[in-house]
PDB file of C-alpha atoms in Angstrom:
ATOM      1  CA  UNK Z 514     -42.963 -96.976 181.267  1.00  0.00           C
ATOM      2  CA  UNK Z 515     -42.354 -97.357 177.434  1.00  0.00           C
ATOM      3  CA  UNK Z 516     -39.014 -95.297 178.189  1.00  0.00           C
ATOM      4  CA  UNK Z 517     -38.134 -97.251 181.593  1.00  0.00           C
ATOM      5  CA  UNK Z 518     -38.931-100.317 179.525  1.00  0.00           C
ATOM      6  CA  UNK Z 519     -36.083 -99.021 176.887  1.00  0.00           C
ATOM      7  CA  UNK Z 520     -34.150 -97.881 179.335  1.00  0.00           C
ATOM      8  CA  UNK Z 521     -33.729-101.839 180.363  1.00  0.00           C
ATOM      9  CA  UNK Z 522     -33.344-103.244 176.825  1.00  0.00           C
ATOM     10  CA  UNK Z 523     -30.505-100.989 176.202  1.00  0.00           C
ATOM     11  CA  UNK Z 524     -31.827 -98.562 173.751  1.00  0.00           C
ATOM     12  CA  UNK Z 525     -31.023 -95.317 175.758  1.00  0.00           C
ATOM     13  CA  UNK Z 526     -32.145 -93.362 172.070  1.00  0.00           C
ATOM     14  CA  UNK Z 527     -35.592 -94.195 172.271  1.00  0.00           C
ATOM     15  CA  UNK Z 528     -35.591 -94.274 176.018  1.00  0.00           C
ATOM     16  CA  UNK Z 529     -34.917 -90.722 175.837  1.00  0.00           C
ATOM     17  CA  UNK Z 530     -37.340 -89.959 173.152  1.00  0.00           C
ATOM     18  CA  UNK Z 531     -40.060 -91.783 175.496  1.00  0.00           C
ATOM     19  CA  UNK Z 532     -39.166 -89.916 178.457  1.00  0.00           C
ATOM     20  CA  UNK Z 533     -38.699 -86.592 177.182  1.00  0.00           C
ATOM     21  CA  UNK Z 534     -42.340 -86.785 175.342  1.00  0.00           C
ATOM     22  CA  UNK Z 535     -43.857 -87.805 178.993  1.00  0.00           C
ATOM     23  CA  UNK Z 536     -42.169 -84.744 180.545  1.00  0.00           C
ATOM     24  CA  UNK Z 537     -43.412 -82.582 177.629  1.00  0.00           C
ATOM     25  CA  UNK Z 538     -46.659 -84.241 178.341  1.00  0.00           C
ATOM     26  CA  UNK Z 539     -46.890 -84.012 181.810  1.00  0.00           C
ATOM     27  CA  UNK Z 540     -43.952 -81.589 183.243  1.00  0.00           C
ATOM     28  CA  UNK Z 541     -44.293 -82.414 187.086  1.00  0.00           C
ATOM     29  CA  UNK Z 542     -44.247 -86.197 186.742  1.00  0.00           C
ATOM     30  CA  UNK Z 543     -41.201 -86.644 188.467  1.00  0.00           C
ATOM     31  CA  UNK Z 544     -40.373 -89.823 187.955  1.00  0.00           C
ATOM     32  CA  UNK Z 545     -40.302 -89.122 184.098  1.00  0.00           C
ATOM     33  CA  UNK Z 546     -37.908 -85.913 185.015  1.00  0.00           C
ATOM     34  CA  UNK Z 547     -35.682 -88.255 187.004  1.00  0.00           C
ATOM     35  CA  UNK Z 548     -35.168 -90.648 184.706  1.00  0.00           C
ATOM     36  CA  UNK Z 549     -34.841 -88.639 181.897  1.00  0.00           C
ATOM     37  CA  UNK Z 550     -31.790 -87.120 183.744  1.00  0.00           C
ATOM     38  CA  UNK Z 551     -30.430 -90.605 184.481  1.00  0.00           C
ATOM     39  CA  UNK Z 552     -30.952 -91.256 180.957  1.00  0.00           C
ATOM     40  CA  UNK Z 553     -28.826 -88.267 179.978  1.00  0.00           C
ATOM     41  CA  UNK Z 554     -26.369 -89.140 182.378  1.00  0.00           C
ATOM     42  CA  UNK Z 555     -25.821 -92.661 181.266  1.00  0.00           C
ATOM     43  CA  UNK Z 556     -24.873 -91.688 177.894  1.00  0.00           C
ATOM     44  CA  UNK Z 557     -22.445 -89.046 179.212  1.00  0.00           C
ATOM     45  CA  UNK Z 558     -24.707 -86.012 178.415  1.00  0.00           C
ATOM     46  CA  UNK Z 559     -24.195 -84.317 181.733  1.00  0.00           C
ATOM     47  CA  UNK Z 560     -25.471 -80.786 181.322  1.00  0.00           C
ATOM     48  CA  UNK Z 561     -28.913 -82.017 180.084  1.00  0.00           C
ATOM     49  CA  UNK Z 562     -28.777 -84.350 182.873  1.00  0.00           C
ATOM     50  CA  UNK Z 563     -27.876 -81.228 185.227  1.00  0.00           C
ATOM     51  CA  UNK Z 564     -30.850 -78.986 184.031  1.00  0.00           C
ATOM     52  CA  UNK Z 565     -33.077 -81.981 184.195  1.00  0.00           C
ATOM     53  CA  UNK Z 566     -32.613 -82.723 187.639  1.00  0.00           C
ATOM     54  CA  UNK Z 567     -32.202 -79.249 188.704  1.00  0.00           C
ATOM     55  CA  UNK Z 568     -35.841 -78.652 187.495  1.00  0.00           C
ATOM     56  CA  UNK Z 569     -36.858 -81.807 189.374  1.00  0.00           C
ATOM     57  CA  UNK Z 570     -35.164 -80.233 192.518  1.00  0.00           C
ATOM     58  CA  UNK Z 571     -37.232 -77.387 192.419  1.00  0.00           C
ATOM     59  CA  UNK Z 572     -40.485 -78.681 192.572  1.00  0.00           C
ATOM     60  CA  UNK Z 573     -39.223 -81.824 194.626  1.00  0.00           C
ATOM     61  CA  UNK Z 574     -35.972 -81.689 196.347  1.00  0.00           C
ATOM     62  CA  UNK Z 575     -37.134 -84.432 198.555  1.00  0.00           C
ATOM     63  CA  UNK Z 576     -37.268 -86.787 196.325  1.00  0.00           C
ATOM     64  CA  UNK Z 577     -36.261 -90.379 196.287  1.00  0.00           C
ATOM     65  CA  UNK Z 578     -32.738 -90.912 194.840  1.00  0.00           C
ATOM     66  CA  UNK Z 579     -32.410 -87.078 193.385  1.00  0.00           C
ATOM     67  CA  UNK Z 580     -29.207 -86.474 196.111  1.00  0.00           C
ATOM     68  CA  UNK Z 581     -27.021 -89.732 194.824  1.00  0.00           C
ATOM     69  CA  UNK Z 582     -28.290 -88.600 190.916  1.00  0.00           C
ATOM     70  CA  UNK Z 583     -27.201 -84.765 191.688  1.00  0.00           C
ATOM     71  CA  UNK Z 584     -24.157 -85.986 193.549  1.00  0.00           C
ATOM     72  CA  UNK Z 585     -23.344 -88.427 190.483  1.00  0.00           C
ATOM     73  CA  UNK Z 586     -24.023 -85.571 188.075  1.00  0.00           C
ATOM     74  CA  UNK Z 587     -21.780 -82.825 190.217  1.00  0.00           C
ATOM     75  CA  UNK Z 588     -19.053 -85.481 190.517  1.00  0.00           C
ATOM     76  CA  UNK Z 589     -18.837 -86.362 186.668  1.00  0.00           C
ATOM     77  CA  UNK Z 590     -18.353 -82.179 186.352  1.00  0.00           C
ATOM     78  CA  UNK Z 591     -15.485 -82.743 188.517  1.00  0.00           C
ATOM     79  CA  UNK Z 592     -17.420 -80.716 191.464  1.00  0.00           C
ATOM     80  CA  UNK Z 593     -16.288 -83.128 193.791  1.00  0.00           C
ATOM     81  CA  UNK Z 594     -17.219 -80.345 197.055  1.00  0.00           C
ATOM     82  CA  UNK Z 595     -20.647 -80.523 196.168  1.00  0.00           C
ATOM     83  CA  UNK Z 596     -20.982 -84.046 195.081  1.00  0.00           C
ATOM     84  CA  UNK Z 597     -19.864 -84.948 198.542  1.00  0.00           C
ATOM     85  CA  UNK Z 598     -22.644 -82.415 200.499  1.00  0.00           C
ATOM     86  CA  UNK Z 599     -25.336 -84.521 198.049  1.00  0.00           C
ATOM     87  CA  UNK Z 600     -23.729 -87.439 198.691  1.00  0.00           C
ATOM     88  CA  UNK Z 601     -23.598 -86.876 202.465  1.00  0.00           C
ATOM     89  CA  UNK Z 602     -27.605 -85.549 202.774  1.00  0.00           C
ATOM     90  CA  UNK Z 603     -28.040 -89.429 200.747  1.00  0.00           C
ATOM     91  CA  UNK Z 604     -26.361 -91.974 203.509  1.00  0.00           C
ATOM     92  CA  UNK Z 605     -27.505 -89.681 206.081  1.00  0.00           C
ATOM     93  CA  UNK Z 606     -31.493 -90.395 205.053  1.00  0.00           C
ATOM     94  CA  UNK Z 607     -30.213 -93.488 203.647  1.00  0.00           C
ATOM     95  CA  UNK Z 608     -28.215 -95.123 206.562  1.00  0.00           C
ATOM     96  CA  UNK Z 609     -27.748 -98.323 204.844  1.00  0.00           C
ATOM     97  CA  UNK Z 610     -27.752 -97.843 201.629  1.00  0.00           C
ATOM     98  CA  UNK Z 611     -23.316 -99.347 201.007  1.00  0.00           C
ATOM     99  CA  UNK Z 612     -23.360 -97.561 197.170  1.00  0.00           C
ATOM    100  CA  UNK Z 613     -24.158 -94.116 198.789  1.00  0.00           C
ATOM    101  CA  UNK Z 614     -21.225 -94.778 200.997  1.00  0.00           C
ATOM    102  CA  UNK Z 615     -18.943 -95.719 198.759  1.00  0.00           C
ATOM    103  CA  UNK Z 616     -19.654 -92.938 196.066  1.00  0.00           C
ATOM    104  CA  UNK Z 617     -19.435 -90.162 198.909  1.00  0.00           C
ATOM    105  CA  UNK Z 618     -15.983 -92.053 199.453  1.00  0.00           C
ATOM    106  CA  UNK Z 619     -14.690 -91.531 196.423  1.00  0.00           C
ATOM    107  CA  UNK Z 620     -15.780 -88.041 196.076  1.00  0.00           C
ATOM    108  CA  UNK Z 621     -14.088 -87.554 199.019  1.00  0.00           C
ATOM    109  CA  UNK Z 622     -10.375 -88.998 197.550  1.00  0.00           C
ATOM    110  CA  UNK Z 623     -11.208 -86.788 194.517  1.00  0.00           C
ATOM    111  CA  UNK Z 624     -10.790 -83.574 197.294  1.00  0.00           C
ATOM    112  CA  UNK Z 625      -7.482 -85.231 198.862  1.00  0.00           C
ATOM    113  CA  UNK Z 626      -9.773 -85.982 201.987  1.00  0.00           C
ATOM    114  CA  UNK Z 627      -8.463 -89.715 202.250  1.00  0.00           C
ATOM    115  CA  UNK Z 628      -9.175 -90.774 205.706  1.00  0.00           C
ATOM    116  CA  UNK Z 629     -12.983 -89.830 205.648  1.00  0.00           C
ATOM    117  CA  UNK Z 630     -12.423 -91.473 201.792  1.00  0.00           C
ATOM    118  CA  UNK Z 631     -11.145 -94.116 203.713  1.00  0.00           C
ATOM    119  CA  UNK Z 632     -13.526 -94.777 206.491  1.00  0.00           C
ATOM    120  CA  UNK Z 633     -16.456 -94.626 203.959  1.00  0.00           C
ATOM    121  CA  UNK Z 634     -15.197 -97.164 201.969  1.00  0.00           C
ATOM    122  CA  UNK Z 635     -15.223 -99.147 205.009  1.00  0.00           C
ATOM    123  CA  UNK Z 636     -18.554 -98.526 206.157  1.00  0.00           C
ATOM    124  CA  UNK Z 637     -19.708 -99.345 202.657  1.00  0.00           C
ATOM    125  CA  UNK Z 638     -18.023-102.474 202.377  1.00  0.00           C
ATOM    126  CA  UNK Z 639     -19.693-103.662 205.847  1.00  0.00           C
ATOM    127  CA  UNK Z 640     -22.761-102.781 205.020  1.00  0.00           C
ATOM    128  CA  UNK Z 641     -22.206-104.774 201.700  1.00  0.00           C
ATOM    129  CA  UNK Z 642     -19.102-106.399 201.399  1.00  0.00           C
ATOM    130  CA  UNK Z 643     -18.892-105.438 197.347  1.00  0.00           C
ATOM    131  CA  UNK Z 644     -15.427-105.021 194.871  1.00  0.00           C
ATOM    132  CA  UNK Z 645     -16.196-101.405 194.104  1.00  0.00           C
ATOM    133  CA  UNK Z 646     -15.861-100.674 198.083  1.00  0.00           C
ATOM    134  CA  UNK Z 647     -12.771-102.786 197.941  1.00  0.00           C
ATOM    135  CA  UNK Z 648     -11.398-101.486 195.189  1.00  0.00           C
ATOM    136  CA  UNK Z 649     -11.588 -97.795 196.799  1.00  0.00           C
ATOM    137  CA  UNK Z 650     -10.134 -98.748 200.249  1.00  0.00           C
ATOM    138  CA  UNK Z 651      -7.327-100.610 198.248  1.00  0.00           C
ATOM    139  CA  UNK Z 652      -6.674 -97.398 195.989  1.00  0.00           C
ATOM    140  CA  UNK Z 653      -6.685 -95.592 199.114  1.00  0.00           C
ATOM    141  CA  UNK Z 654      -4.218 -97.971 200.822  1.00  0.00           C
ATOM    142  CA  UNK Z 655      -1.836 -97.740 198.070  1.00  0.00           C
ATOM    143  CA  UNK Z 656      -1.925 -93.910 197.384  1.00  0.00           C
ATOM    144  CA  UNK Z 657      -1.147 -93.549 201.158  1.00  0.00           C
ATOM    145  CA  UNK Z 658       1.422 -96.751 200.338  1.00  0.00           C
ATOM    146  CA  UNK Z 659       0.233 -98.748 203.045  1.00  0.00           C
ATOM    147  CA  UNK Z 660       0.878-101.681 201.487  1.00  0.00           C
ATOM    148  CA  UNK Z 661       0.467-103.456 204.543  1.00  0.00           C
ATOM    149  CA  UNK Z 662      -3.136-102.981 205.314  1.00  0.00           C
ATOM    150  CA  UNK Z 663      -4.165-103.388 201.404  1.00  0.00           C
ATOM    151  CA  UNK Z 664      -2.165-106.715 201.389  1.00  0.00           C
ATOM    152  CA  UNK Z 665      -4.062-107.393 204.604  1.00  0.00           C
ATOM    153  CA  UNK Z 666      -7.454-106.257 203.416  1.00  0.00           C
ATOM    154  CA  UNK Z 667      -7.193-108.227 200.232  1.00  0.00           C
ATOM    155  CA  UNK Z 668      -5.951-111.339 201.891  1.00  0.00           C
ATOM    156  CA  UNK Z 669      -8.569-111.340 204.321  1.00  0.00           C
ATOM    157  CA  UNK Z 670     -11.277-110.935 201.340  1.00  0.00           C
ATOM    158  CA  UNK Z 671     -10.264-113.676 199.590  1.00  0.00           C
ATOM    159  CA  UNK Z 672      -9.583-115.869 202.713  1.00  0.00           C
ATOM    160  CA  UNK Z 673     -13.711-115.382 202.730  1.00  0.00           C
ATOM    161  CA  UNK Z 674     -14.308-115.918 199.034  1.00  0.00           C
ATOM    162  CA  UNK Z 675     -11.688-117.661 197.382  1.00  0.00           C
ATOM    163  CA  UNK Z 676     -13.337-118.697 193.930  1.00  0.00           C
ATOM    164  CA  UNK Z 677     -13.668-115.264 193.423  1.00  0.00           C
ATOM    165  CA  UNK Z 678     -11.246-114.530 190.201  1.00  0.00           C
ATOM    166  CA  UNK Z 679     -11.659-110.744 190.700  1.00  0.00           C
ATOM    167  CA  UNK Z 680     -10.034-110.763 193.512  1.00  0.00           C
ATOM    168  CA  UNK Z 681      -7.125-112.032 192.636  1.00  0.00           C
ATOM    169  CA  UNK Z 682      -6.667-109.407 190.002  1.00  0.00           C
ATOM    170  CA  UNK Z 683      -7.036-106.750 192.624  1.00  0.00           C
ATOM    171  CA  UNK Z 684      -4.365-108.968 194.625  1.00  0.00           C
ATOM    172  CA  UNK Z 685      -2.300-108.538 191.164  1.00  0.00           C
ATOM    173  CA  UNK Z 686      -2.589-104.598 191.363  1.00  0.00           C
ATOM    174  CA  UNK Z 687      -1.815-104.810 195.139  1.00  0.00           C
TER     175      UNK Z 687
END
C-alpha cells in the first residue's frame, strides 16, 4: 500500500522501491507484481514491465486487468498483433469496459485494420462518450479522408456539449 500510496502522489521512484521490496517479500502477491509492472510501464521501462507481468501471467493469467496491462505493454513494443489478441480476450470478459475498446481500436489502426479500428472506436465512444474515442474515430476519418463523416461526427459532439473547448480544437484539426 506504501507503494500504491506513492504511486498516487507521483513519486513513481519510491513507488517502485515499495513494490519491488513487497514482491521480494512475498513473490505471489499479485497485486504487488501487477503494479510493479504498471509502475515500470508508466515511466517507460517496458521490458521490466514485460518480465513483470509475464511472471504474474504464469501463476495468474486470469487475473483482473493483466490482458489491457499485457496488451498496453505489447503495444508500446510496437507488437500491435498481439496487443490486439490481449486487448480482444479484455472487452470480451469486459463487455463494457469503453477504454478496452478504444485501446483494442487503436491497436487495430496501428495493423492498417481501420474499419474494425473504426467500429471500436465507436463502440467505445457509446459506451462512454470520451475525447480519446473521438479523437481515434476522427484520426480514422481523416486517414481514410472522409472528411465528411469526421466533420459530421465532430459537429454532432459539440452540438451535445458545446462549452467543451477541446472540442473545438479537434474541430480545428478536422
Amino acid at each position: 500500500f506504501y507503494g500504491l500510496a506513492n504511486m498516487m502522489a507521483g513519486d513513481p521512484a519510491t513507488a517502485r522501491a515499495a513494490l519491488s521490496e513487497a514482491v521480494t517479500i512475498a513473490p505471489k502477491y499479485d497485486e504487488a507484481s501487477f503494479m510493479l509492472a504498471v509502475s515500470y510501464l508508466e515511466t517507460g521501462e517496458v521490458k521490466l514491465a514485460d518480465a513483470q507481468a509475464q511472471k504474474l501471467q504464469s501463476r495468474n493469467p486470469s487475473y483482473p486487468g493483466l490482458n489491457m496491462l499485457m496488451g498496453d505493454i505489447r503495444s508500446r513494443q510496437g507488437r500491435h498483433a498481439e496487443a490486439i489478441r490481449y486487448f480482444e480476450a479484455h472487452t470480451k470478459n469486459n463487455p463494457q469496459d469503453a477504454k478496452g475498446f478504444v485501446k483494442l481500436g487503436a491497436a487495430q489502426r496501428a495493423t492498417g485494420n481501420l474499419q474494425q479500428a473504426l467500429a471500436n472506436a465507436e463502440k467505445s465512444f457509446s459506451i462512454s462518450p470520451d475525447d480519446e474515442a473521438l479523437a481515434l474515430a476522427l484520426s480514422i476519418d481523416l486517414s481514410s479522408r472522409n472528411y465528411e463523416r469526421a466533420l459530421s461526427r465532430i459537429n454532432g459532439q459539440i452540438s451535445r456539449t458545446p462549452d467543451r473547448a477541446e472540442l473545438y480544437i479537434l474541430l480545428g484539426r478536422v
